Amino acid sequence: MDHEHYSKERSASLDLLLRFQRLLVSKLYPGDCVGQVPNAYSPDLLGVGSLLKKYTALLCTHIGDILPVATSIASTSHRHFAEVSRVVDGDLTGILLPELVVSIVLLLSKNAGLMQEAGAIPLLAGLLEHLDRFNHLAPGKERDDSEDLAWPGIMGSFFTGQSCRNNEEVTLIRKADLENHNKDGGFWTVIDGKVYDIKDFQTQSLTGSSIL
């Protein structure tokens, strides 16, 4: 339902661009017919590849103009970051770019020679610095960077098989300590005998405190 809701909010021009982008990718994707050997350097494919490069260049120019402004506004506060993220998510940056990146990676795995010939990948690489600056403003970035797999509160130690604080003495927390902490406005929870502080996650969660 959420997907349908956002699809209705998208402009007709944005939907048209998305269809055009998918059409380009489908023309470059090799066929699955038995015995069919696609010619990576045929004039038709090179033409579509050139068109993909021009399309990517225009898209990257737009995103390259948008992201610095978005970063400047989002750096004001977490609330500003949330609002800017919502706007960017509904713009070309949030709708066209993610699918284009995945599509190009897929095409690169299927036909690396053609994609290198098309030259669209270096254009996308130019956006990395802008995207990195914006993502560094996300709440909880420091915590996420310190974990091998940045999954709030739980998954970091789960996959490594040990606590990320294995060099420190383990603190034992009694049930009464946990209850008193939560009464004072904290948000500790117990999962498999380990105590996790999800107070920061509570402020970011859209589900509400009751579900947590």
Tab-separated table of C-alpha atoms in Angstrom:
chain	number	residue	atom	x	y	z
A	1	MET	CA	0.000	0.000	0.000
A	2	ASP	CA	2.859	2.343	0.783
A	3	HIS	CA	4.334	1.654	-2.646
A	4	GLU	CA	1.020	2.436	-4.343
A	5	HIS	CA	0.666	5.608	-2.274
A	6	TYR	CA	4.077	6.917	-3.298
A	7	SER	CA	3.528	5.885	-6.918
A	8	LYS	CA	0.405	8.044	-7.046
A	9	GLU	CA	2.365	10.975	-5.645
A	10	ARG	CA	5.058	10.736	-8.320
A	11	SER	CA	4.790	13.117	-11.207
A	12	ALA	CA	4.045	11.867	-14.710
A	13	SER	CA	7.423	13.110	-15.929
A	14	LEU	CA	9.238	11.140	-13.223
A	15	ASP	CA	7.320	7.987	-14.142
A	16	LEU	CA	8.226	8.576	-17.779
A	17	LEU	CA	11.916	8.908	-16.899
A	18	LEU	CA	11.770	5.700	-14.887
A	19	ARG	CA	10.201	3.837	-17.815
A	20	PHE	CA	12.792	5.280	-20.192
A	21	GLN	CA	15.593	4.194	-17.845
A	22	ARG	CA	14.208	0.669	-17.659
A	23	LEU	CA	13.861	0.572	-21.437
A	24	LEU	CA	17.539	1.441	-21.863
A	25	VAL	CA	18.571	-1.268	-19.410
A	26	SER	CA	16.362	-3.875	-21.060
A	27	LYS	CA	17.882	-3.083	-24.475
A	28	LEU	CA	21.385	-3.620	-23.083
A	29	TYR	CA	20.577	-6.763	-21.119
A	30	PRO	CA	21.713	-9.911	-22.979
A	31	GLY	CA	19.023	-12.310	-24.201
A	32	ASP	CA	18.332	-15.618	-22.507
A	33	CYS	CA	17.575	-17.618	-25.659
A	34	VAL	CA	19.545	-20.850	-26.039
A	35	GLY	CA	22.377	-20.399	-28.491
A	36	GLN	CA	22.002	-16.637	-28.685
A	37	VAL	CA	25.356	-14.874	-28.464
A	38	PRO	CA	24.904	-11.113	-28.168
A	39	ASN	CA	27.357	-8.975	-30.085
A	40	ALA	CA	28.640	-6.549	-27.440
A	41	TYR	CA	29.912	-4.057	-29.974
A	42	SER	CA	27.115	-4.017	-32.537
A	43	PRO	CA	26.095	-0.503	-33.675
A	44	ASP	CA	22.666	-0.839	-32.066
A	45	LEU	CA	24.058	-1.766	-28.669
A	46	LEU	CA	26.734	0.918	-28.844
A	47	GLY	CA	24.032	3.443	-29.678
A	48	VAL	CA	21.966	2.422	-26.674
A	49	GLY	CA	25.115	2.475	-24.540
A	50	SER	CA	25.880	6.000	-25.703
A	51	LEU	CA	22.325	7.035	-24.893
A	52	LEU	CA	22.663	5.507	-21.426
A	53	LYS	CA	25.838	7.528	-20.878
A	54	LYS	CA	24.111	10.783	-21.868
A	55	TYR	CA	21.124	9.944	-19.670
A	56	THR	CA	23.408	9.126	-16.729
A	57	ALA	CA	25.347	12.357	-17.256
A	58	LEU	CA	22.163	14.443	-17.108
A	59	LEU	CA	20.921	12.558	-14.048
A	60	CYS	CA	24.258	12.929	-12.257
A	61	THR	CA	24.366	16.646	-13.052
A	62	HIS	CA	20.959	17.130	-11.469
A	63	ILE	CA	21.833	15.034	-8.407
A	64	GLY	CA	25.201	16.774	-8.127
A	65	ASP	CA	23.346	20.087	-7.895
A	66	ILE	CA	20.723	18.828	-5.436
A	67	LEU	CA	22.834	16.928	-2.900
A	68	PRO	CA	25.108	19.794	-1.738
A	69	VAL	CA	22.029	21.941	-1.057
A	70	ALA	CA	20.321	19.025	0.688
A	71	THR	CA	23.435	18.410	2.801
A	72	SER	CA	23.637	22.063	3.786
A	73	ILE	CA	20.018	22.096	5.004
A	74	ALA	CA	20.166	18.633	6.602
A	75	SER	CA	23.211	19.583	8.686
A	76	THR	CA	21.062	22.007	10.729
A	77	SER	CA	19.440	19.313	12.911
A	78	HIS	CA	18.156	15.730	12.934
A	79	ARG	CA	14.666	17.024	12.189
A	80	HIS	CA	15.962	18.874	9.136
A	81	PHE	CA	17.794	15.717	8.045
A	82	ALA	CA	14.572	13.692	8.298
A	83	GLU	CA	12.597	16.226	6.252
A	84	VAL	CA	15.304	16.602	3.613
A	85	SER	CA	15.633	12.816	3.364
A	86	ARG	CA	11.898	12.540	2.721
A	87	VAL	CA	12.120	15.104	-0.084
A	88	VAL	CA	15.223	13.540	-1.633
A	89	ASP	CA	13.612	10.100	-1.446
A	90	GLY	CA	10.802	11.307	-3.705
A	91	ASP	CA	13.155	13.099	-6.102
A	92	LEU	CA	15.289	11.640	-8.908
A	93	THR	CA	17.936	10.855	-6.298
A	94	GLY	CA	15.697	8.455	-4.390
A	95	ILE	CA	13.705	6.963	-7.266
A	96	LEU	CA	15.928	6.784	-10.350
A	97	LEU	CA	19.444	6.597	-8.905
A	98	PRO	CA	19.159	3.432	-6.735
A	99	GLU	CA	17.616	1.410	-9.542
A	100	LEU	CA	20.127	2.758	-12.070
A	101	VAL	CA	23.077	1.774	-9.880
A	102	VAL	CA	21.749	-1.764	-9.377
A	103	SER	CA	20.978	-2.086	-13.092
A	104	ILE	CA	24.462	-0.964	-14.133
A	105	VAL	CA	26.096	-3.375	-11.677
A	106	LEU	CA	23.939	-6.164	-13.144
A	107	LEU	CA	24.814	-5.164	-16.706
A	108	LEU	CA	28.492	-4.986	-15.744
A	109	SER	CA	28.353	-8.575	-14.505
A	110	LYS	CA	26.660	-9.697	-17.726
A	111	ASN	CA	28.591	-7.661	-20.285
A	112	ALA	CA	31.571	-5.837	-18.810
A	113	GLY	CA	33.041	-4.923	-22.188
A	114	LEU	CA	29.947	-3.106	-23.362
A	115	MET	CA	29.530	-1.203	-20.096
A	116	GLN	CA	33.149	-0.088	-20.144
A	117	GLU	CA	32.660	1.016	-23.726
A	118	ALA	CA	29.546	2.975	-22.769
A	119	GLY	CA	31.422	4.835	-20.027
A	120	ALA	CA	28.502	5.439	-17.646
A	121	ILE	CA	30.216	4.054	-14.540
A	122	PRO	CA	32.764	6.882	-14.024
A	123	LEU	CA	29.877	9.363	-14.080
A	124	LEU	CA	28.210	7.598	-11.158
A	125	ALA	CA	31.511	7.457	-9.272
A	126	GLY	CA	31.519	11.262	-9.254
A	127	LEU	CA	28.472	11.205	-6.947
A	128	LEU	CA	30.154	9.187	-4.201
A	129	GLU	CA	31.588	12.191	-2.384
A	130	HIS	CA	28.234	14.024	-2.374
A	131	LEU	CA	26.374	10.924	-1.184
A	132	ASP	CA	28.971	10.240	1.491
A	133	ARG	CA	28.708	13.753	2.918
A	134	PHE	CA	24.939	13.489	3.077
A	135	ASN	CA	24.934	10.019	4.653
A	136	HIS	CA	27.399	11.123	7.327
A	137	LEU	CA	24.696	13.417	8.691
A	138	ALA	CA	22.405	10.483	9.511
A	139	PRO	CA	21.607	10.082	13.235
A	140	GLY	CA	23.577	7.227	14.782
A	141	LYS	CA	26.286	7.343	12.134
A	142	GLU	CA	29.086	7.056	14.709
A	143	ARG	CA	27.528	3.935	16.209
A	144	ASP	CA	26.959	2.375	12.805
A	145	ASP	CA	30.536	3.026	11.714
A	146	SER	CA	31.851	1.263	14.818
A	147	GLU	CA	29.987	-1.966	14.075
A	148	ASP	CA	30.990	-4.569	11.497
A	149	LEU	CA	27.387	-4.882	10.351
A	150	ALA	CA	25.554	-1.733	11.346
A	151	TRP	CA	22.333	-3.167	12.676
A	152	PRO	CA	21.131	-1.086	15.639
A	153	GLY	CA	21.738	-2.691	18.994
A	154	ILE	CA	21.592	-6.355	18.111
A	155	MET	CA	23.214	-7.750	15.007
A	156	GLY	CA	26.757	-6.421	15.365
A	157	SER	CA	27.765	-8.931	18.036
A	158	PHE	CA	25.467	-11.651	16.661
A	159	PHE	CA	27.451	-12.154	13.457
A	160	THR	CA	30.888	-11.836	15.037
A	161	GLY	CA	29.941	-14.357	17.724
A	162	GLN	CA	31.255	-12.128	20.458
A	163	SER	CA	30.608	-8.759	21.977
A	164	CYS	CA	32.222	-5.734	20.341
A	165	ARG	CA	33.389	-4.884	23.873
A	166	ASN	CA	35.186	-8.168	24.445
A	167	ASN	CA	38.213	-6.369	25.836
A	168	GLU	CA	36.178	-4.781	28.622
A	169	GLU	CA	34.835	-6.338	31.788
A	170	VAL	CA	31.261	-7.580	31.404
A	171	THR	CA	28.782	-5.600	33.522
A	172	LEU	CA	26.052	-7.573	35.259
A	173	ILE	CA	22.709	-5.769	35.398
A	174	ARG	CA	20.066	-6.958	37.831
A	175	LYS	CA	16.385	-6.956	36.937
A	176	ALA	CA	15.757	-4.252	39.564
A	177	ASP	CA	18.480	-2.077	38.002
A	178	LEU	CA	16.829	-2.391	34.590
A	179	GLU	CA	13.376	-1.559	35.946
A	180	ASN	CA	14.672	1.494	37.835
A	181	HIS	CA	16.574	2.700	34.764
A	182	ASN	CA	13.456	2.468	32.598
A	183	LYS	CA	11.345	4.234	35.215
A	184	ASP	CA	13.796	7.151	35.046
A	185	GLY	CA	13.153	7.558	31.297
A	186	GLY	CA	15.646	5.063	29.922
A	187	PHE	CA	14.885	2.341	27.413
A	188	TRP	CA	16.780	-0.859	28.192
A	189	THR	CA	15.536	-4.215	26.914
A	190	VAL	CA	16.718	-7.802	27.368
A	191	ILE	CA	17.309	-10.135	24.426
A	192	ASP	CA	18.765	-13.602	25.051
A	193	GLY	CA	20.109	-12.540	28.426
A	194	LYS	CA	21.876	-9.428	27.143
A	195	VAL	CA	20.809	-5.863	27.918
A	196	TYR	CA	20.515	-3.419	25.025
A	197	ASP	CA	19.972	0.328	25.207
A	198	ILE	CA	17.535	1.196	22.400
A	199	LYS	CA	16.795	4.742	23.528
A	200	ASP	CA	18.411	6.268	20.413
A	201	PHE	CA	16.570	3.834	18.153
A	202	GLN	CA	13.286	4.746	19.852
A	203	THR	CA	13.570	8.346	18.635
A	204	GLN	CA	14.137	7.190	15.043
A	205	SER	CA	11.546	4.407	14.973
A	206	LEU	CA	8.271	4.967	13.137
A	207	THR	CA	6.533	2.073	14.925
A	208	GLY	CA	6.045	3.806	18.277
A	209	SER	CA	7.174	2.896	21.775
A	210	SER	CA	4.390	0.385	22.443
A	211	ILE	CA	5.635	-2.051	19.777
A	212	LEU	CA	9.235	-1.673	20.911
